[in-house]
Coordinates of N, CA and C in Angstrom, one line a residue:
M995 N 76.6 47.4 122.0 CA 77.5 46.9 123.0 C 78.9 46.6 122.5
D996 N 79.8 47.3 123.0 CA 81.2 47.2 122.6 C 81.9 46.3 123.7
K997 N 82.6 45.3 123.2 CA 83.3 44.4 124.2 C 84.3 45.1 125.1
S998 N 84.8 46.2 124.6 CA 85.8 46.9 125.3 C 85.3 47.7 126.5
D999 N 84.0 47.9 126.6 CA 83.4 48.6 127.7 C 82.2 47.8 128.3
T1000 N 82.4 46.4 128.3 CA 81.4 45.5 128.8 C 82.0 44.6 129.9
A1001 N 81.2 44.3 130.9 CA 81.6 43.4 131.9 C 80.5 42.4 132.1
L1002 N 80.9 41.2 132.5 CA 79.9 40.1 132.9 C 79.8 40.2 134.4
V1003 N 78.5 40.4 134.9 CA 78.3 40.5 136.3 C 77.3 39.3 136.7
L1004 N 77.8 38.5 137.6 CA 77.1 37.3 138.0 C 76.6 37.4 139.4
I1005 N 75.3 37.4 139.6 CA 74.7 37.7 140.9 C 74.5 36.4 141.7
D1006 N 75.3 36.3 142.8 CA 75.0 35.3 143.8 C 74.9 33.9 143.3
V1007 N 75.8 33.5 142.4 CA 75.8 32.1 142.0 C 76.5 31.2 143.0
Q1008 N 75.9 31.1 144.1 CA 76.5 30.5 145.3 C 75.9 29.1 145.6
K1009 N 76.5 28.4 146.6 CA 76.1 27.0 146.9 C 74.9 27.0 147.8
E1010 N 74.4 28.1 148.2 CA 73.2 28.1 149.0 C 72.0 27.4 148.3
S1011 N 71.4 26.4 148.9 CA 70.4 25.6 148.2 C 69.1 25.7 149.0
E1012 N 69.0 26.3 150.1 CA 67.8 26.3 150.9 C 66.6 26.9 150.2
F1013 N 66.8 27.8 149.2 CA 65.7 28.4 148.5 C 65.0 27.3 147.6
G1014 N 65.7 26.3 147.2 CA 65.1 25.3 146.3 C 64.9 25.9 144.9
I1015 N 65.9 26.6 144.4 CA 65.8 27.3 143.1 C 65.7 26.3 142.0
E1016 N 64.8 26.5 141.1 CA 64.5 25.6 140.0 C 65.6 25.8 138.9
G1017 N 66.1 24.7 138.4 CA 67.0 24.7 137.2 C 68.4 25.2 137.5
V1018 N 68.9 25.0 138.7 CA 70.2 25.5 139.1 C 71.3 24.9 138.2
D1019 N 71.2 23.6 138.0 CA 72.3 22.9 137.1 C 72.4 23.5 135.7
S1020 N 71.2 23.8 135.1 CA 71.2 24.4 133.8 C 71.8 25.8 133.8
V1021 N 71.4 26.6 134.9 CA 71.9 27.9 135.0 C 73.5 27.9 135.1
V1022 N 74.0 27.0 136.0 CA 75.4 26.9 136.2 C 76.1 26.5 134.9
N1023 N 75.5 25.5 134.2 CA 76.1 25.1 132.9 C 76.2 26.2 131.9
N1024 N 75.1 27.0 131.8 CA 75.1 28.1 130.9 C 76.1 29.2 131.3
T1025 N 76.1 29.4 132.6 CA 77.1 30.4 133.1 C 78.5 30.0 132.8
E1026 N 78.8 28.7 132.9 CA 80.2 28.2 132.6 C 80.5 28.5 131.1
Q1027 N 79.5 28.3 130.2 CA 79.8 28.5 128.8 C 80.1 30.0 128.5
L1028 N 79.2 30.9 129.1 CA 79.4 32.3 128.9 C 80.7 32.9 129.5
I1029 N 81.0 32.4 130.7 CA 82.3 32.8 131.3 C 83.5 32.5 130.3
A1030 N 83.5 31.3 129.7 CA 84.5 30.9 128.8 C 84.6 31.8 127.6
E1031 N 83.4 32.2 127.1 CA 83.4 33.1 125.9 C 83.9 34.5 126.3
C1032 N 83.5 35.0 127.5 CA 83.9 36.3 128.0 C 85.4 36.3 128.2
R1033 N 86.0 35.3 128.8 CA 87.4 35.2 129.0 C 88.1 35.3 127.6
K1034 N 87.6 34.6 126.6 CA 88.3 34.7 125.3 C 88.2 36.1 124.7
A1035 N 87.1 36.8 125.0 CA 86.9 38.1 124.5 C 87.5 39.2 125.3
G1036 N 88.1 38.9 126.4 CA 88.8 39.8 127.3 C 87.8 40.7 128.1
I1037 N 86.6 40.1 128.3 CA 85.5 40.8 129.1 C 85.7 40.5 130.5
P1038 N 85.9 41.5 131.4 CA 86.1 41.3 132.8 C 84.9 40.5 133.4
I1039 N 85.1 39.7 134.5 CA 84.1 38.9 135.1 C 84.0 39.3 136.6
I1040 N 82.8 39.6 137.0 CA 82.6 40.1 138.4 C 81.5 39.1 139.0
F1041 N 81.9 38.6 140.2 CA 80.9 37.8 140.9 C 80.5 38.6 142.2
T1042 N 79.2 38.5 142.5 CA 78.8 39.0 143.8 C 78.4 37.8 144.7
R1043 N 78.6 38.0 146.0 CA 78.2 37.0 146.9 C 77.3 37.6 148.0
H1044 N 76.2 37.0 148.2 CA 75.3 37.5 149.3 C 75.9 36.9 150.6
I1045 N 76.0 37.7 151.7 CA 76.6 37.3 152.9 C 75.6 37.7 154.1
N1046 N 75.3 36.7 154.9 CA 74.7 36.9 156.2 C 75.6 36.5 157.3
R1047 N 76.0 37.4 158.1 CA 77.0 37.0 159.2 C 76.3 36.0 160.1
E1048 N 77.1 35.0 160.5 CA 76.6 34.0 161.4 C 76.3 34.6 162.8
D1049 N 76.9 35.7 163.2 CA 76.6 36.4 164.5 C 75.4 37.3 164.3
T1050 N 74.8 37.4 163.1 CA 73.5 38.1 162.8 C 73.7 39.6 162.8
I1051 N 74.9 40.1 162.9 CA 75.2 41.6 162.8 C 74.9 42.0 161.3
G1052 N 74.1 43.0 161.2 CA 73.8 43.6 159.9 C 72.8 42.9 159.1
L1053 N 72.0 42.0 159.6 CA 71.0 41.3 158.9 C 69.8 42.2 158.5
S1054 N 69.2 41.9 157.4 CA 68.0 42.6 157.1 C 66.9 42.4 158.1
N1055 N 65.9 43.3 158.2 CA 64.8 43.1 159.1 C 64.1 41.8 158.8
K1056 N 63.8 41.0 159.8 CA 63.1 39.8 159.8 C 63.8 38.7 159.0
E1057 N 65.1 38.8 158.8 CA 65.9 37.7 158.2 C 65.6 36.4 158.9
P1058 N 65.2 35.3 158.2 CA 64.9 34.1 159.0 C 66.2 33.5 159.7
L1059 N 65.9 33.1 160.9 CA 67.0 32.5 161.8 C 66.5 31.0 162.1
N1060 N 67.5 30.2 162.3 CA 67.2 28.8 162.6 C 67.2 28.6 164.2
D1061 N 67.0 27.4 164.6 CA 66.9 27.2 166.1 C 68.1 27.6 166.9
E1062 N 69.2 27.7 166.2 CA 70.5 28.1 166.8 C 70.7 29.6 166.7
A1063 N 69.7 30.3 166.3 CA 69.7 31.8 166.1 C 70.8 32.2 165.1
R1064 N 71.0 31.4 164.1 CA 71.9 31.8 163.0 C 71.1 31.9 161.7
P1065 N 71.6 32.7 160.7 CA 70.8 32.9 159.5 C 70.5 31.5 158.8
V1066 N 69.3 31.4 158.3 CA 68.9 30.2 157.6 C 69.6 30.2 156.2
F1067 N 69.7 31.4 155.6 CA 70.3 31.5 154.3 C 71.6 32.3 154.3
Y1068 N 72.5 31.8 153.4 CA 73.8 32.5 153.2 C 74.6 32.8 154.5
D1069 N 74.6 31.8 155.3 CA 75.4 31.9 156.6 C 76.9 31.8 156.3
D1070 N 77.6 32.9 156.7 CA 79.0 33.0 156.3 C 79.9 32.0 157.1
G1071 N 79.2 31.3 158.1 CA 80.0 30.2 158.8 C 79.9 28.9 158.0
T1072 N 79.3 28.9 156.9 CA 79.2 27.7 156.1 C 79.6 27.9 154.7
D1073 N 79.7 26.8 153.9 CA 80.1 27.0 152.5 C 79.0 27.4 151.6
A1074 N 77.8 27.7 152.2 CA 76.7 28.2 151.4 C 77.0 29.5 150.7
V1075 N 78.0 30.3 151.2 CA 78.3 31.6 150.6 C 79.3 31.5 149.5
E1076 N 79.8 30.3 149.2 CA 80.9 30.1 148.2 C 80.3 30.0 146.8
I1077 N 81.0 30.5 145.8 CA 80.6 30.3 144.4 C 80.7 28.8 144.0
F1078 N 79.8 28.4 143.2 CA 79.8 27.0 142.7 C 81.2 26.6 142.2
D1079 N 81.7 25.5 142.5 CA 83.1 25.1 142.1 C 83.2 25.1 140.6
Q1080 N 82.1 24.7 139.9 CA 82.2 24.6 138.4 C 82.5 26.0 137.8
I1081 N 82.2 27.1 138.4 CA 82.4 28.4 137.9 C 83.1 29.3 138.8
K1082 N 83.9 28.7 139.7 CA 84.6 29.5 140.7 C 85.5 30.6 140.1
P1083 N 85.6 31.7 140.8 CA 86.5 32.8 140.2 C 87.9 32.3 140.0
E1084 N 88.5 32.9 139.0 CA 89.9 32.7 138.8 C 90.7 34.0 139.1
K1085 N 92.0 33.9 139.1 CA 92.8 35.1 139.3 C 92.5 36.2 138.4
G1086 N 92.3 37.4 138.9 CA 92.0 38.5 138.1 C 90.5 38.8 138.1
D1087 N 89.6 37.8 138.4 CA 88.2 38.1 138.5 C 88.0 38.9 139.8
I1088 N 86.8 39.6 139.8 CA 86.5 40.5 140.9 C 85.3 39.8 141.7
V1089 N 85.5 39.7 143.0 CA 84.4 39.2 143.9 C 84.0 40.3 144.8
I1090 N 82.7 40.6 144.8 CA 82.2 41.6 145.7 C 81.2 41.0 146.7
D1091 N 81.4 41.2 147.9 CA 80.4 40.7 148.9 C 79.4 41.8 149.3
K1092 N 78.2 41.4 149.5 CA 77.1 42.3 149.8 C 76.3 41.8 150.9
Y1093 N 75.6 42.7 151.5 CA 74.8 42.4 152.7 C 73.3 42.7 152.5
R1094 N 72.9 43.2 151.3 CA 71.5 43.4 151.0 C 71.3 42.9 149.6
W1095 N 70.1 42.9 149.1 CA 69.8 42.2 147.8 C 70.5 42.8 146.7
S1096 N 70.4 44.1 146.5 CA 71.0 44.8 145.3 C 72.5 44.7 145.4
S1097 N 73.2 44.4 144.3 CA 74.7 44.3 144.3 C 75.3 45.7 144.3
F1098 N 74.5 46.7 144.2 CA 75.0 48.1 144.2 C 74.8 48.8 145.6
Y1099 N 74.1 48.2 146.5 CA 73.8 48.8 147.7 C 75.0 48.7 148.7
D1100 N 75.6 49.8 149.0 CA 76.7 49.8 150.0 C 77.9 48.8 149.6
T1101 N 78.1 48.7 148.3 CA 79.3 47.9 147.8 C 80.2 48.8 146.9
S1102 N 81.3 48.2 146.5 CA 82.2 48.8 145.6 C 81.9 48.5 144.1
L1103 N 80.8 47.9 143.8 CA 80.5 47.5 142.4 C 80.6 48.7 141.5
D1104 N 79.8 49.7 141.8 CA 79.8 50.9 140.9 C 81.1 51.5 140.7
L1105 N 81.9 51.6 141.8 CA 83.3 52.1 141.7 C 84.1 51.3 140.8
M1106 N 84.1 50.0 140.9 CA 84.9 49.1 140.1 C 84.5 49.3 138.6
L1107 N 83.2 49.3 138.3 CA 82.8 49.4 136.9 C 83.2 50.7 136.3
R1108 N 83.0 51.8 137.0 CA 83.4 53.1 136.5 C 84.9 53.2 136.3
N1109 N 85.6 52.6 137.2 CA 87.1 52.7 137.1 C 87.6 51.9 135.9
M1110 N 86.9 50.9 135.5 CA 87.2 50.1 134.3 C 86.6 50.7 133.0
G1111 N 85.8 51.8 133.1 CA 85.2 52.4 132.0 C 84.1 51.6 131.4
I1112 N 83.4 50.8 132.2 CA 82.3 49.9 131.8 C 81.0 50.7 131.6
K1113 N 80.3 50.4 130.5 CA 79.0 51.0 130.1 C 78.0 50.0 130.0
H1114 N 78.3 48.7 129.6 CA 77.4 47.7 129.3 C 77.6 46.5 130.2
L1115 N 76.5 45.9 130.8 CA 76.6 44.8 131.6 C 75.9 43.6 131.0
I1116 N 76.5 42.4 131.1 CA 75.9 41.2 130.8 C 75.6 40.6 132.2
M1117 N 74.3 40.3 132.5 CA 73.9 39.9 133.8 C 73.1 38.6 133.9
G1118 N 73.3 37.9 134.9 CA 72.5 36.7 135.2 C 72.8 36.3 136.7
G1119 N 72.0 35.3 137.2 CA 72.3 34.9 138.6 C 71.0 34.6 139.3
F1120 N 71.1 34.6 140.6 CA 70.0 34.2 141.5 C 69.7 35.3 142.5
V1121 N 68.5 35.4 143.1 CA 67.3 34.8 142.4 C 66.7 35.8 141.5
T1122 N 66.0 35.4 140.5 CA 65.5 36.3 139.4 C 64.7 37.4 140.0
D1123 N 63.8 37.0 141.0 CA 62.9 38.0 141.5 C 63.3 38.7 142.8
G1124 N 64.6 38.5 143.1 CA 65.2 39.1 144.3 C 66.5 39.9 144.0
C1125 N 67.6 39.3 144.3 CA 68.9 40.0 144.2 C 69.2 40.3 142.7
L1126 N 68.8 39.4 141.8 CA 69.1 39.7 140.4 C 68.3 40.9 139.9
M1127 N 67.0 40.9 140.2 CA 66.1 42.0 139.7 C 66.5 43.3 140.3
T1128 N 66.7 43.4 141.6 CA 67.1 44.6 142.3 C 68.4 45.2 141.7
S1129 N 69.3 44.3 141.4 CA 70.6 44.7 140.9 C 70.5 45.2 139.5
V1130 N 69.6 44.6 138.7 CA 69.3 45.1 137.3 C 68.7 46.5 137.4
F1131 N 67.7 46.7 138.2 CA 67.1 48.1 138.3 C 68.2 49.1 138.8
D1132 N 69.0 48.7 139.8 CA 70.0 49.7 140.3 C 71.1 49.9 139.2
A1133 N 71.4 49.0 138.4 CA 72.3 49.2 137.3 C 71.7 50.2 136.3
Y1134 N 70.5 50.0 136.0 CA 69.8 51.0 135.1 C 69.8 52.4 135.7
F1135 N 69.5 52.5 137.0 CA 69.4 53.8 137.6 C 70.8 54.5 137.6
R1136 N 71.9 53.7 137.4 CA 73.2 54.3 137.4 C 73.7 54.4 136.0
D1137 N 72.8 54.2 135.0 CA 73.0 54.5 133.6 C 73.9 53.4 132.9
Y1138 N 73.9 52.2 133.4 CA 74.5 51.1 132.7 C 73.4 50.5 131.8
Q1139 N 73.8 50.1 130.6 CA 72.9 49.3 129.8 C 73.1 47.8 130.1
V1140 N 72.0 47.2 130.4 CA 72.0 45.8 130.8 C 71.5 44.8 129.7
N1141 N 72.3 43.8 129.6 CA 72.0 42.7 128.7 C 71.7 41.5 129.6
L1142 N 70.4 41.1 129.8 CA 69.9 40.1 130.7 C 69.9 38.8 130.0
I1143 N 70.6 37.8 130.6 CA 70.6 36.4 130.0 C 69.6 35.6 130.8
K1144 N 68.4 35.4 130.2 CA 67.3 34.9 130.9 C 67.4 33.4 131.3
D1145 N 68.2 32.6 130.5 CA 68.4 31.2 130.9 C 69.6 31.1 131.8
M1146 N 70.2 32.2 132.3 CA 71.3 32.2 133.2 C 70.8 32.8 134.6
C1147 N 69.4 32.8 134.8 CA 68.8 33.2 136.0 C 67.9 32.1 136.5
G1148 N 67.6 32.2 137.8 CA 66.7 31.2 138.4 C 66.0 31.7 139.6
A1149 N 64.8 31.2 139.8 CA 64.0 31.6 141.0 C 63.4 30.3 141.6
T1150 N 62.6 30.4 142.6 CA 62.1 29.2 143.3 C 61.0 28.6 142.5
N1151 N 60.4 29.3 141.6 CA 59.4 28.7 140.7 C 59.3 29.4 139.4
E1152 N 58.7 28.8 138.4 CA 58.6 29.3 137.1 C 57.9 30.6 137.0
G1153 N 56.8 30.7 137.7 CA 56.0 32.0 137.7 C 56.8 33.2 138.1
A1154 N 57.5 33.0 139.3 CA 58.3 34.1 139.8 C 59.4 34.5 138.8
H1155 N 60.0 33.5 138.2 CA 61.1 33.7 137.2 C 60.6 34.5 136.0
M1156 N 59.5 34.0 135.4 CA 58.9 34.7 134.2 C 58.4 36.1 134.5
A1157 N 57.7 36.2 135.6 CA 57.1 37.5 135.9 C 58.1 38.6 136.2
S1158 N 59.2 38.2 136.9 CA 60.2 39.2 137.2 C 61.0 39.6 136.0
I1159 N 61.3 38.7 135.1 CA 62.0 39.0 133.8 C 61.1 40.0 133.0
M1160 N 59.8 39.7 132.9 CA 58.9 40.5 132.1 C 58.7 41.9 132.8
I1161 N 58.8 42.0 134.1 CA 58.7 43.3 134.8 C 60.0 44.1 134.4
M1162 N 61.1 43.5 134.5 CA 62.3 44.2 134.1 C 62.3 44.6 132.6
A1163 N 61.8 43.7 131.7 CA 61.6 44.1 130.3 C 60.7 45.2 130.1
N1164 N 59.7 45.3 130.9 CA 58.7 46.4 130.8 C 59.3 47.8 131.3
W1165 N 60.1 47.8 132.3 CA 60.5 49.1 132.9 C 61.9 49.4 132.9
V1166 N 62.8 48.6 132.4 CA 64.2 49.0 132.1 C 64.2 49.2 130.6
Y1167 N 64.2 50.5 130.2 CA 63.8 50.9 128.9 C 64.8 50.5 127.8
D1168 N 66.1 50.3 128.2 CA 67.1 49.9 127.3 C 67.6 48.5 127.5
L1169 N 66.8 47.7 128.2 CA 67.2 46.3 128.4 C 67.2 45.5 127.1
A1170 N 68.2 44.6 127.0 CA 68.3 43.6 126.0 C 68.2 42.3 126.6
V1171 N 67.3 41.4 126.1 CA 67.2 40.1 126.7 C 67.7 39.0 125.7
F1172 N 68.5 38.1 126.2 CA 69.2 37.1 125.4 C 69.0 35.7 126.1
D1173 N 69.2 34.7 125.3 CA 69.5 33.4 125.8 C 71.0 33.2 125.7
T1174 N 71.6 32.3 126.5 CA 73.1 32.2 126.5 C 73.6 32.0 125.1
S1175 N 73.0 31.1 124.4 CA 73.6 30.7 123.0 C 73.6 32.0 122.1
E1176 N 72.6 32.8 122.3 CA 72.5 34.0 121.4 C 73.5 35.1 121.8
M1177 N 73.8 35.2 123.1 CA 74.8 36.1 123.5 C 76.2 35.6 123.1
I1178 N 76.4 34.3 123.1 CA 77.7 33.8 122.6 C 77.9 34.1 121.1
K1179 N 76.8 34.0 120.4 CA 76.8 34.3 118.9 C 77.2 35.8 118.8
K1180 N 76.6 36.7 119.6 CA 76.9 38.1 119.5 C 78.3 38.4 119.8
L1181 N 78.9 37.7 120.8 CA 80.3 38.0 121.2 C 81.2 37.5 120.1
N1182 N 80.8 36.5 119.3 CA 81.6 35.9 118.3 C 81.4 36.6 116.9
G1183 N 80.6 37.7 116.9 CA 80.3 38.4 115.7 C 79.4 37.7 114.7
E1184 N 78.6 36.7 115.2 CA 77.7 36.0 114.4 C 76.3 36.6 114.5
S1185 N 75.4 36.2 113.5 CA 74.0 36.6 113.6 C 73.4 36.1 114.8
Y1186 N 72.6 36.9 115.5 CA 72.0 36.4 116.7 C 70.5 37.0 116.8
R1187 N 69.8 36.4 117.8 CA 68.4 36.9 118.1 C 68.4 37.4 119.5
N1188 N 67.7 38.5 119.8 CA 67.4 38.9 121.1 C 66.1 39.7 121.1
W1189 N 65.7 40.2 122.3 CA 64.5 41.0 122.5 C 64.9 42.3 123.1
E1190 N 64.3 43.4 122.6 CA 64.5 44.7 123.2 C 63.1 45.4 123.1
P1191 N 62.8 46.2 124.1 CA 61.5 46.9 124.2 C 61.4 48.0 123.2
D1192 N 60.2 48.2 122.7 CA 59.9 49.4 121.8 C 59.4 50.5 122.6
Y1193 N 58.7 50.3 123.7 CA 58.1 51.3 124.5 C 57.8 50.7 125.9
P1194 N 57.6 51.6 126.9 CA 57.4 51.1 128.3 C 56.2 50.3 128.4
D1195 N 56.2 49.3 129.4 CA 55.0 48.5 129.7 C 54.5 47.8 128.5
Q1196 N 55.4 47.3 127.7 CA 55.0 46.7 126.4 C 54.4 45.3 126.6
L1197 N 54.8 44.6 127.6 CA 54.4 43.2 127.8 C 53.2 43.2 128.8
Q1198 N 52.0 43.4 128.2 CA 50.8 43.5 129.0 C 50.3 42.1 129.4
F1199 N 51.1 41.4 130.2 CA 50.8 40.0 130.5 C 49.8 39.9 131.6
T1200 N 49.1 38.8 131.6 CA 48.1 38.5 132.7 C 48.5 37.1 133.2
P1201 N 47.9 36.6 134.3 CA 48.2 35.2 134.7 C 48.0 34.2 133.6
E1202 N 46.9 34.5 132.8 CA 46.6 33.5 131.8 C 47.6 33.6 130.6
S1203 N 48.1 34.7 130.3 CA 49.0 34.9 129.1 C 50.5 34.9 129.5
M1204 N 50.8 34.7 130.7 CA 52.2 34.9 131.2 C 53.2 34.0 130.3
R1205 N 52.9 32.7 130.2 CA 53.9 31.9 129.5 C 54.0 32.2 128.0
E1206 N 52.9 32.5 127.4 CA 52.9 32.9 126.0 C 53.7 34.2 125.8
T1207 N 53.5 35.2 126.7 CA 54.2 36.5 126.6 C 55.7 36.2 126.9
F1208 N 56.0 35.4 127.8 CA 57.4 35.2 128.1 C 58.1 34.5 127.0
N1209 N 57.5 33.6 126.3 CA 58.1 32.9 125.1 C 58.3 33.9 124.0
A1210 N 57.6 35.0 123.9 CA 57.8 36.0 122.9 C 59.2 36.7 123.1
L1211 N 59.8 36.5 124.2 CA 61.1 37.1 124.5 C 62.2 36.4 123.7
N1212 N 61.9 35.2 123.1 CA 62.9 34.5 122.3 C 63.0 35.0 120.9
K1213 N 62.1 35.9 120.5 CA 62.0 36.4 119.1 C 62.9 37.6 118.9

């Protein structure tokens, strides 16, 4: 990973709270730290925002609606669609709005990345088993190498978070998995630890071994 062809892509780090995502504060704090390091390193920062129009035009099939027939989640008539104030975009950052889970589906993300000559992505965001995971797979299918920051992601429960990260680790053949502190060390040219697969479907986890297998990603 060369810093000159790397971008930080943050998936849907928005104020929407109806999902009840676990560990939001920790994810936001870690994201704030990594944003600061990326700014120092001259790495471009891209935010995506999931948008559901309050008039319901363009919603996914069976998107939940409230009693007022407005979207339950990411209603663009509310501040739920805004990036957390603690990590809000600055001048020069790129913000891409999307209407489906994957950040690459019918958006300008791929165009922006290719225009900047980006080959490597540092990725984190919400939710691990939804918009984040589909975006990682679509990045891989477009030949970007993904560096997943696992403590910069969150889901509605620990099982969903762990399982989706291990599924990505199993099937994104050039994925690199980091904790925030280890990616910061890498950006600063220090010794670091991360996990990379040796072969497909390497993490043969079961419900009983899930936590043990997930913890092995720290090595």
